[in-house]
Amino acid sequence: MLSGTLYACSLYLEGIKRYSPLVTGAILLAMLGTMIPSALAASLLMTRLGRYKPWLFVGWVSTLLGTGLLCSVSLQSSTAGSIGKLIAVGAGHGVLLNSLLFAAQAVVPGKDVAYATAIYTTTRALGFTLGVVIEGTLLQNFITNRLADSDVAVAASIAENVTSYVAALQMNSPLPVQRRIVEEALIYGFRWVFIVLTIIGGAGLVCTVAIATRSMDRPLESNHRLEASRAQPQS
C-alpha cells in the first residue's frame, strides 16, 4: 500500500497539479516524515505496555482513513487537503511498520524470532516492489478504459506511457481539449487506484482480528550464550 500510494500521489502532483519533482518530493515528506515519529512512538508504547494488537488496529484505521479520503481526489483538490490526508496515511503506516514486526516476533517460539524477522523484512521489501508494479498496471488499465470512449486516438499509447505523458502535461504540450480529457482520465485512474488500496487496507484490518495475542515479556531462547571471560585478574 505504501509504495502504491507514493506512486499515485507522485503522478498526481506532477501531472495534475504540475508541480516540479522537487516540490512533489517536499509534499510527499508530509507522509514519509510522519512515519518516523509515529513508528518510534508506537514501538516505545508497545515495549512499555507489552501489547501490540491494539496498535495494529490503530495503524490500519489511520491508514484506511487517509487512503479512503484520497479516493475523493479531483482536479480542484487543494494541496493543503492532500497534505492532511498524506499525514494520516504516513502515521498509519508508521504504526504498522513496527506493530506488524512485533506481532510476527511474538507469535513464534523464541528460538524462531530471527527467522520471523527475516521473513517479515523480505516480504515487506517484496511487497514494496510489487506494489508499484501492480498499481502502475491498474492505473494504465483504468486510464485506457476511460479514454476508450473519448476522441483521443492514442489512448493506449498514453496509458502505456503515463509517466512520460505527465511530463508533457507539465509543459502544456497537448492541445487544451485533449489535455482536459487526459487529465480527467488520470483523475479517474487515481480514484480507482486509491479505492483498490482502501479495499486492500480493509482486508488487512479484517485479518488483524485473526492475529493471536501473545505476551511480549518472555525469556530469550537461543542456542548462543555469552560466556564469562576466563581471563584471570592480574595481581
XYZ file of N, CA and C in Angstrom:
705
model
N 0.817 -1.211 0.000
C 0.000 0.000 0.000
C 0.850 1.260 0.000
N 1.948 1.226 0.740
C 2.790 2.417 0.848
C 3.369 2.806 -0.498
N 3.946 1.840 -1.210
C 4.566 2.150 -2.496
C 3.519 2.560 -3.525
N 2.342 1.914 -3.502
C 1.279 2.285 -4.424
C 0.785 3.701 -4.188
N 0.681 4.081 -2.922
C 0.255 5.444 -2.591
C 1.285 6.466 -3.049
N 2.552 6.177 -2.809
C 3.612 7.089 -3.244
C 3.618 7.249 -4.759
N 3.437 6.140 -5.471
C 3.447 6.164 -6.932
C 2.305 7.026 -7.470
N 1.097 6.769 -6.985
C -0.065 7.500 -7.486
C -0.007 8.978 -7.104
N 0.397 9.261 -5.876
C 0.463 10.659 -5.429
C 1.524 11.442 -6.199
N 2.628 10.797 -6.505
C 3.681 11.473 -7.275
C 3.172 11.879 -8.653
N 2.495 10.947 -9.334
C 1.960 11.262 -10.657
C 0.872 12.330 -10.580
N 0.066 12.276 -9.538
C -0.999 13.274 -9.384
C -0.418 14.673 -9.190
N 0.558 14.786 -8.309
C 1.126 16.100 -8.011
C 1.875 16.674 -9.209
N 2.538 15.814 -9.974
C 3.303 16.305 -11.120
C 2.425 16.499 -12.350
N 1.488 15.562 -12.577
C 0.679 15.630 -13.789
C -0.520 16.543 -13.688
N -1.221 16.516 -12.570
C -2.440 17.311 -12.415
C -2.133 18.681 -11.813
N -1.382 18.682 -10.722
C -1.027 19.949 -10.075
C 0.154 20.637 -10.747
N 0.887 19.900 -11.580
C 2.021 20.426 -12.348
C 3.133 20.976 -11.455
N 3.373 20.287 -10.362
C 4.490 20.649 -9.504
C 5.769 20.031 -10.051
N 6.881 20.649 -9.741
C 8.173 20.095 -10.137
C 8.484 18.880 -9.263
N 9.422 18.028 -9.697
C 9.800 16.878 -8.866
C 10.269 17.284 -7.475
N 10.943 18.436 -7.372
C 11.426 18.896 -6.066
C 10.260 19.233 -5.136
N 9.291 19.976 -5.653
C 8.128 20.345 -4.837
C 7.299 19.106 -4.503
N 7.179 18.200 -5.473
C 6.449 16.955 -5.227
C 7.082 16.162 -4.093
N 8.404 16.054 -4.121
C 9.099 15.352 -3.043
C 8.905 16.021 -1.701
N 8.892 17.355 -1.693
C 8.689 18.083 -0.436
C 7.294 17.821 0.128
N 6.290 17.760 -0.755
C 4.922 17.486 -0.295
C 4.805 16.060 0.232
N 5.453 15.117 -0.443
C 5.395 13.719 0.000
C 6.106 13.509 1.328
N 6.959 14.459 1.717
C 7.598 14.371 3.037
C 6.561 14.440 4.155
N 5.383 14.984 3.850
C 4.316 15.010 4.852
C 3.953 13.596 5.278
N 4.012 12.661 4.329
C 3.718 11.267 4.653
C 4.939 10.557 5.215
N 6.060 10.690 4.532
C 7.270 9.988 4.961
C 7.795 10.545 6.274
N 7.674 11.865 6.461
C 8.154 12.470 7.700
C 7.300 12.116 8.896
N 6.030 11.767 8.662
C 5.157 11.359 9.756
C 5.401 9.914 10.155
N 5.876 9.117 9.227
C 6.091 7.700 9.512
C 7.117 7.484 10.617
N 8.199 8.244 10.590
C 9.292 8.016 11.543
C 8.860 8.269 12.983
N 8.295 9.448 13.310
C 7.882 9.654 14.705
C 6.760 8.726 15.147
N 5.822 8.405 14.243
C 4.733 7.505 14.634
C 5.249 6.092 14.869
N 6.215 5.653 14.061
C 6.808 4.329 14.272
C 7.574 4.285 15.588
N 8.305 5.352 15.878
C 9.069 5.418 17.130
C 8.135 5.435 18.333
N 7.096 6.261 18.271
C 6.155 6.351 19.393
C 5.438 5.026 19.623
N 5.026 4.379 18.535
C 4.322 3.105 18.664
C 5.220 2.033 19.266
N 6.480 1.979 18.828
C 7.398 0.964 19.361
C 7.678 1.189 20.842
N 7.818 2.441 21.251
C 8.055 2.738 22.669
C 6.847 2.355 23.522
N 5.651 2.666 23.039
C 4.445 2.339 23.793
C 4.209 0.833 23.841
N 4.472 0.144 22.736
C 4.305 -1.310 22.732
C 5.287 -1.972 23.686
N 6.514 -1.468 23.719
C 7.513 -2.025 24.628
C 7.136 -1.766 26.084
N 6.605 -0.596 26.345
C 6.262 -0.233 27.723
C 5.000 -0.948 28.205
N 3.997 -1.044 27.343
C 2.722 -1.634 27.730
C 2.668 -3.138 27.498
N 3.563 -3.649 26.649
C 3.591 -5.085 26.390
C 2.446 -5.583 25.529
N 1.842 -4.705 24.752
C 0.716 -5.093 23.897
C 0.937 -4.547 22.487
N 0.690 -5.382 21.509
C 0.908 -4.968 20.127
C -0.371 -4.966 19.287
N -1.351 -5.806 19.640
C -2.544 -5.927 18.793
C -3.362 -4.647 18.707
N -3.577 -3.909 19.812
C -4.330 -2.651 19.671
C -3.694 -1.682 18.689
N -2.370 -1.699 18.615
C -1.682 -0.774 17.712
C -1.817 -1.201 16.260
N -2.050 -2.488 16.037
C -2.351 -2.932 14.677
C -3.654 -2.303 14.190
N -4.654 -2.294 15.065
C -5.929 -1.669 14.699
C -5.769 -0.164 14.500
N -4.996 0.477 15.373
C -4.764 1.920 15.235
C -4.096 2.228 13.897
N -3.097 1.445 13.545
C -2.385 1.662 12.289
C -3.270 1.478 11.071
N -4.057 0.391 11.071
C -4.921 0.137 9.917
C -6.019 1.182 9.792
N -6.605 1.591 10.910
C -7.676 2.592 10.860
C -7.145 3.921 10.324
N -5.974 4.347 10.794
C -5.387 5.599 10.315
C -5.045 5.508 8.831
N -4.488 4.368 8.423
C -4.146 4.179 7.013
C -5.393 4.171 6.146
N -6.429 3.468 6.605
C -7.685 3.420 5.853
C -8.333 4.796 5.757
N -8.275 5.557 6.842
C -8.862 6.896 6.842
C -8.192 7.782 5.799
N -6.855 7.813 5.821
C -6.132 8.650 4.867
C -6.309 8.198 3.433
N -6.195 6.875 3.201
C -6.329 6.354 1.840
C -7.752 6.519 1.328
N -8.729 6.307 2.211
C -10.117 6.494 1.805
C -10.411 7.931 1.413
N -9.841 8.881 2.140
C -10.039 10.292 1.797
C -9.373 10.641 0.468
N -8.287 9.954 0.136
C -7.619 10.202 -1.141
C -8.480 9.769 -2.324
N -9.484 8.920 -2.078
C -10.382 8.494 -3.153
C -11.190 9.662 -3.711
N -11.283 10.747 -2.960
C -12.054 11.917 -3.404
C -11.210 12.904 -4.195
N -10.028 12.495 -4.616
C -9.134 13.387 -5.346
C -9.819 13.895 -6.618
N -9.563 15.143 -6.963
C -10.165 15.747 -8.151
C -9.219 16.793 -8.725
N -9.636 17.387 -9.829
C -8.820 18.431 -10.448
C -8.736 19.665 -9.563
N -9.738 19.855 -8.710
C -9.786 21.048 -7.871
C -9.314 20.794 -6.439
N -8.837 19.603 -6.130
C -8.406 19.292 -4.765
C -7.288 20.232 -4.330
N -7.383 20.723 -3.105
C -6.364 21.641 -2.602
C -5.134 20.876 -2.141
N -3.990 21.513 -2.256
C -2.745 20.884 -1.820
C -2.729 20.700 -0.311
N -3.271 21.672 0.416
C -3.309 21.572 1.878
C -4.130 20.366 2.321
N -5.264 20.147 1.644
C -6.078 18.985 1.972
C -5.356 17.687 1.677
N -4.629 17.653 0.558
C -3.866 16.453 0.213
C -2.778 16.179 1.239
N -2.148 17.229 1.738
C -1.108 17.060 2.755
C -1.702 16.464 4.028
N -2.881 16.933 4.428
C -3.531 16.380 5.608
C -3.830 14.901 5.457
N -4.276 14.503 4.276
C -4.554 13.088 4.023
C -3.270 12.264 4.042
N -2.201 12.822 3.486
C -0.920 12.115 3.478
C -0.368 11.942 4.889
N -0.627 12.911 5.756
C -0.181 12.795 7.148
C -0.875 11.617 7.826
N -2.184 11.468 7.577
C -2.923 10.341 8.156
C -2.396 9.012 7.626
N -2.111 8.963 6.328
C -1.562 7.735 5.737
C -0.189 7.424 6.325
N 0.663 8.440 6.431
C 2.002 8.232 6.973
C 1.984 7.772 8.413
N 1.104 8.371 9.221
C 1.003 7.967 10.626
C 0.567 6.516 10.736
N -0.394 6.120 9.908
C -0.861 4.739 9.943
C 0.208 3.750 9.542
N 0.915 4.041 8.456
C 1.978 3.138 8.010
C 3.122 3.091 9.019
N 3.392 4.197 9.679
C 4.441 4.202 10.695
C 4.112 3.291 11.856
N 2.857 3.344 12.321
C 2.431 2.466 13.416
C 2.477 1.008 12.976
N 2.037 0.741 11.747
C 2.040 -0.633 11.246
C 3.449 -1.176 11.060
N 4.381 -0.303 10.749
C 5.744 -0.737 10.468
C 6.314 -1.577 11.599
N 6.169 -1.108 12.839
C 6.727 -1.829 13.978
C 5.734 -2.785 14.619
N 4.440 -2.450 14.595
C 3.470 -3.335 15.236
C 3.365 -4.670 14.507
N 3.466 -4.656 13.180
C 3.468 -5.911 12.434
C 4.721 -6.727 12.732
N 5.845 -6.040 12.884
C 7.084 -6.737 13.228
C 6.988 -7.348 14.619
N 6.466 -6.586 15.579
C 6.301 -7.107 16.934
C 5.370 -8.317 16.936
N 4.298 -8.253 16.146
C 3.357 -9.371 16.077
C 4.016 -10.608 15.478
N 4.803 -10.415 14.427
C 5.491 -11.546 13.800
C 6.461 -12.210 14.766
N 7.100 -11.424 15.608
C 8.049 -11.971 16.572
C 7.353 -12.615 17.767
N 6.189 -12.091 18.146
C 5.523 -12.567 19.359
C 4.795 -13.889 19.164
N 4.347 -14.175 17.946
C 3.526 -15.369 17.726
C 4.348 -16.611 17.425
N 5.664 -16.488 17.385
C 6.522 -17.651 17.122
C 7.338 -17.961 18.372
N 7.829 -19.195 18.489
C 8.706 -19.516 19.621
C 9.939 -18.624 19.633
N 10.496 -18.423 20.805
C 11.642 -17.535 20.942
C 12.808 -17.900 20.050
N 13.009 -19.191 19.829
C 14.143 -19.620 19.005
C 13.953 -19.283 17.524
N 12.711 -18.978 17.124
C 12.424 -18.693 15.715
C 12.217 -17.205 15.438
N 12.504 -16.361 16.417
C 12.292 -14.924 16.244
C 13.125 -14.375 15.091
N 14.359 -14.824 14.985
C 15.233 -14.333 13.907
C 14.667 -14.692 12.537
N 14.140 -15.917 12.407
C 13.553 -16.330 11.130
C 12.301 -15.509 10.815
N 11.480 -15.277 11.834
C 10.267 -14.480 11.628
C 10.609 -13.062 11.193
N 11.643 -12.496 11.794
C 12.070 -11.144 11.434
C 12.564 -11.089 9.997
N 13.344 -12.101 9.609
C 13.875 -12.140 8.241
C 12.754 -12.290 7.218
N 11.788 -13.157 7.518
C 10.670 -13.354 6.594
C 9.833 -12.083 6.486
N 9.597 -11.426 7.608
C 8.814 -10.185 7.596
C 9.516 -9.115 6.759
N 10.807 -8.954 6.977
C 11.559 -7.931 6.245
C 11.577 -8.221 4.750
N 11.792 -9.488 4.391
C 11.822 -9.867 2.979
C 10.462 -9.669 2.327
N 9.417 -10.087 3.019
C 8.062 -9.950 2.480
C 7.692 -8.486 2.291
N 8.075 -7.657 3.236
C 7.759 -6.228 3.130
C 8.504 -5.598 1.948
N 9.766 -5.957 1.772
C 10.527 -5.421 0.637
C 9.939 -5.892 -0.687
N 9.529 -7.165 -0.736
C 8.911 -7.693 -1.955
C 7.582 -6.997 -2.232
N 6.808 -6.772 -1.178
C 5.533 -6.085 -1.342
C 5.707 -4.654 -1.819
N 6.754 -3.997 -1.358
C 7.022 -2.624 -1.791
C 7.275 -2.588 -3.296
N 8.012 -3.581 -3.787
C 8.302 -3.643 -5.223
C 7.059 -3.987 -6.027
N 6.345 -5.023 -5.577
C 5.148 -5.446 -6.299
C 4.064 -4.372 -6.264
N 4.050 -3.576 -5.198
C 3.037 -2.530 -5.093
C 3.113 -1.543 -6.240
N 4.323 -1.140 -6.601
C 4.489 -0.199 -7.714
C 4.061 -0.845 -9.028
N 4.453 -2.107 -9.228
C 4.118 -2.805 -10.473
C 2.606 -2.977 -10.610
N 1.978 -3.459 -9.551
C 0.535 -3.721 -9.603
C -0.259 -2.428 -9.756
N 0.078 -1.424 -8.948
C -0.662 -0.163 -9.031
C -0.421 0.534 -10.362
N 0.792 0.429 -10.894
C 1.067 1.011 -12.203
C 0.247 0.343 -13.298
N 0.137 -0.986 -13.222
C -0.666 -1.723 -14.204
C -2.143 -1.367 -14.093
N -2.636 -1.298 -12.859
C -4.038 -0.923 -12.657
C -4.321 0.480 -13.189
N -3.410 1.400 -12.917
C -3.598 2.773 -13.382
C -3.662 2.824 -14.904
N -2.786 2.090 -15.570
C -2.798 2.047 -17.031
C -4.124 1.508 -17.558
N -4.612 0.438 -16.933
C -5.875 -0.155 -17.386
C -7.053 0.791 -17.172
N -7.082 1.450 -16.029
C -8.179 2.381 -15.756
C -8.163 3.551 -16.734
N -6.964 4.069 -17.022
C -6.855 5.192 -17.961
C -7.277 4.759 -19.360
N -6.854 3.562 -19.772
C -7.224 3.050 -21.096
C -8.734 2.921 -21.234
N -9.372 2.358 -20.204
C -10.828 2.201 -20.241
C -11.532 3.553 -20.288
N -10.995 4.515 -19.575
C -11.613 5.844 -19.544
C -11.480 6.547 -20.887
N -10.322 6.407 -21.524
C -10.072 7.093 -22.788
C -10.673 6.358 -23.978
N -11.113 5.123 -23.767
C -11.625 4.325 -24.884
C -12.857 4.964 -25.523
N -13.651 5.662 -24.725
C -14.880 6.278 -25.236
C -14.689 7.728 -25.674
N -13.454 8.217 -25.602
C -13.198 9.607 -25.974
C -12.695 9.689 -27.406
N -12.408 10.898 -27.829
C -11.910 11.119 -29.188
C -10.393 11.078 -29.262
N -9.752 10.726 -28.146
C -8.295 10.672 -28.141
C -7.858 9.387 -28.819
N -7.266 9.511 -29.986
C -6.931 8.335 -30.784
C -5.767 7.543 -30.222
N -4.956 8.156 -29.388
C -3.754 7.482 -28.886
C -3.950 7.074 -27.434
N -5.149 6.628 -27.101
C -5.468 6.289 -25.712
C -4.526 5.231 -25.159
N -4.301 4.161 -25.922
C -3.440 3.080 -25.441
C -2.017 3.565 -25.232
N -1.535 4.395 -26.160
C -0.174 4.914 -26.034
C -0.030 5.794 -24.804
N -1.036 6.605 -24.518
C -0.990 7.479 -23.345
C -0.954 6.655 -22.078
N -1.796 5.624 -22.010
C -1.861 4.798 -20.808
C -0.568 4.031 -20.580
N 0.027 3.526 -21.654
C 1.250 2.738 -21.520
C 2.450 3.604 -21.167
N 2.386 4.874 -21.496
C 3.498 5.787 -21.213
C 3.014 6.947 -20.348
N 2.280 6.589 -19.295
C 1.640 7.619 -18.484
C 2.660 8.537 -17.831
N 3.803 7.991 -17.400
C 4.806 8.836 -16.756
C 5.397 9.843 -17.738
N 5.596 9.422 -18.994
C 6.111 10.353 -19.998
C 5.066 11.412 -20.334
N 3.813 11.009 -20.349
C 2.759 11.960 -20.681
C 2.553 12.973 -19.567
N 2.860 12.579 -18.339
C 2.789 13.524 -17.227
C 3.752 14.682 -17.460
N 4.945 14.360 -17.966
C 5.912 15.417 -18.282
C 5.377 16.332 -19.382
N 4.661 15.750 -20.344
C 4.076 16.563 -21.412
C 2.990 17.486 -20.869
N 2.229 16.995 -19.896
C 1.200 17.836 -19.283
C 1.818 19.019 -18.550
N 2.973 18.779 -17.928
C 3.637 19.865 -17.212
C 4.069 20.977 -18.160
N 4.429 20.594 -19.391
C 4.899 21.581 -20.364
C 3.767 22.100 -21.250
N 2.510 21.708 -20.928
C 1.353 22.141 -21.714
C 1.470 21.742 -23.180
N 2.075 20.579 -23.438
C 2.277 20.139 -24.816
C 0.983 19.783 -25.542
N 0.047 19.009 -24.925
C -1.161 18.642 -25.668
C -2.050 19.852 -25.920
N -2.964 19.687 -26.878
C -3.965 20.715 -27.113
C -4.858 20.836 -25.880
N -5.417 22.034 -25.618
C -6.228 22.230 -24.408
C -7.342 21.207 -24.238
N -8.071 20.904 -25.331
C -9.177 19.946 -25.236
C -8.650 18.561 -24.905
N -7.595 18.156 -25.606
C -7.021 16.834 -25.356
C -6.438 16.760 -23.949
N -5.808 17.842 -23.497
C -5.222 17.852 -22.160
C -6.302 17.665 -21.099
N -7.440 18.302 -21.289
C -8.537 18.183 -20.317
C -9.046 16.747 -20.257
N -9.173 16.116 -21.406
C -9.650 14.731 -21.447
C -8.674 13.807 -20.739
N -7.385 14.022 -20.991
C -6.364 13.174 -20.373
C -6.319 13.404 -18.867
N -6.439 14.654 -18.440
C -6.433 14.944 -17.004
C -7.605 14.264 -16.299
N -8.765 14.291 -16.921
C -9.928 13.637 -16.324
C -9.732 12.125 -16.277
N -9.078 11.581 -17.303
C -8.796 10.144 -17.300
C -7.804 9.784 -16.198
N -6.812 10.639 -15.991
C -5.850 10.408 -14.915
C -6.539 10.443 -13.549
N -7.409 11.421 -13.345
C -8.142 11.515 -12.082
C -8.986 10.260 -11.868
N -9.635 9.805 -12.931
C -10.427 8.568 -12.854
C -9.547 7.395 -12.441
N -8.359 7.299 -13.035
C -7.435 6.222 -12.681
C -6.938 6.330 -11.253
N -6.594 7.547 -10.825
C -6.113 7.740 -9.448
C -7.185 7.337 -8.434
N -8.423 7.731 -8.700
C -9.502 7.399 -7.766
C -9.638 5.893 -7.607
N -9.610 5.180 -8.713
C -9.774 3.733 -8.633
C -8.569 3.057 -8.002
N -7.398 3.600 -8.227
C -6.209 3.058 -7.560
C -6.344 3.205 -6.051
N -6.785 4.363 -5.598
C -6.959 4.571 -4.158
C -8.102 3.714 -3.603
N -9.124 3.472 -4.410
C -10.200 2.577 -3.978
C -9.664 1.170 -3.775
N -8.846 0.704 -4.716
C -8.235 -0.628 -4.585
C -7.357 -0.691 -3.342
N -6.569 0.355 -3.107
C -5.713 0.392 -1.921
C -6.549 0.380 -0.641
N -7.675 1.072 -0.657
C -8.551 1.081 0.516
C -9.127 -0.302 0.774
N -9.497 -0.999 -0.290
C -10.012 -2.366 -0.144
C -8.941 -3.281 0.433
N -7.709 -3.131 -0.050
C -6.607 -3.940 0.480
C -6.395 -3.633 1.960
N -6.444 -2.350 2.311
C -6.307 -1.975 3.713
C -7.431 -2.529 4.570
N -8.655 -2.533 4.020
C -9.774 -3.117 4.746
C -9.573 -4.601 4.993
N -9.017 -5.296 3.989
C -8.719 -6.720 4.171
C -7.672 -6.919 5.259
N -6.676 -6.022 5.296
C -5.663 -6.103 6.348
C -6.252 -5.892 7.726
N -7.200 -4.954 7.837
C -7.860 -4.697 9.119
C -8.660 -5.911 9.573
N -9.361 -6.553 8.638
C -10.140 -7.746 8.979
C -9.218 -8.887 9.402
N -8.112 -9.058 8.690
C -7.173 -10.135 9.023
C -6.520 -9.921 10.386
N -6.453 -8.671 10.826
C -5.851 -8.383 12.129
C -6.610 -9.067 13.259
N -7.908 -9.248 13.073
C -8.721 -9.906 14.100
C -8.207 -11.317 14.372
N -7.682 -11.976 13.336
C -7.231 -13.358 13.477
C -5.828 -13.478 14.067
N -5.122 -12.373 14.223
C -3.768 -12.429 14.779
C -3.838 -12.750 16.267
N -3.063 -13.734 16.675
C -3.079 -14.163 18.076
C -2.478 -13.096 18.979
N -2.963 -13.064 20.210
C -2.430 -12.149 21.217
C -1.498 -12.928 22.135
N -0.238 -12.599 22.125
C 0.763 -13.290 22.935
C 1.502 -12.285 23.808
N 2.075 -12.806 24.863
C 2.857 -11.950 25.751
C 4.196 -11.609 25.102
N 4.586 -10.355 25.233
C 5.878 -9.922 24.714
C 6.971 -10.036 25.769
N 6.585 -10.361 26.988
C 7.544 -10.474 28.094
C 7.891 -11.941 28.299
N 8.968 -12.379 27.673
C 9.369 -13.774 27.790
C 10.876 -13.882 27.678
N 11.455 -14.957 28.213
C 12.912 -15.092 28.178
C 13.424 -15.363 26.770
N 14.668 -15.031 26.569
C 15.305 -15.267 25.279
C 15.636 -16.740 25.124
N 15.203 -17.326 24.005
C 15.519 -18.716 23.699
C 16.487 -18.732 22.526
N 17.712 -19.102 22.806
C 18.728 -19.084 21.759
C 19.791 -20.120 22.059
N 20.391 -20.639 21.003
C 21.493 -21.587 21.162
C 22.804 -20.881 21.451
N 22.801 -19.562 21.364
C 24.009 -18.777 21.583
C 23.966 -18.158 22.976
N 25.038 -18.308 23.688
C 25.122 -17.776 25.041
C 26.436 -17.028 25.209
N 26.401 -15.987 25.988
C 27.617 -15.257 26.321
C 28.279 -15.935 27.510
N 29.551 -16.188 27.403
C 30.288 -16.826 28.484
C 31.150 -15.792 29.193
N 31.266 -15.983 30.486
C 32.117 -15.079 31.258
C 33.569 -15.241 30.838
N 34.303 -14.166 30.886
C 35.706 -14.216 30.492
C 36.493 -15.118 31.430
N 37.347 -15.945 30.839
C 38.158 -16.865 31.636
C 39.495 -16.246 32.036
N 39.703 -15.040 31.601
C 40.982 -14.395 31.926
C 41.061 -14.134 33.423
N 42.181 -14.469 33.997
C 42.387 -14.272 35.427
C 42.811 -12.836 35.693
N 42.279 -12.229 36.715
C 42.696 -10.853 37.026
C 44.163 -10.806 37.414
N 44.827 -9.788 36.956
C 46.245 -9.645 37.267
C 46.418 -9.116 38.683
N 47.382 -9.680 39.368
C 47.665 -9.252 40.745
C 48.494 -7.979 40.744
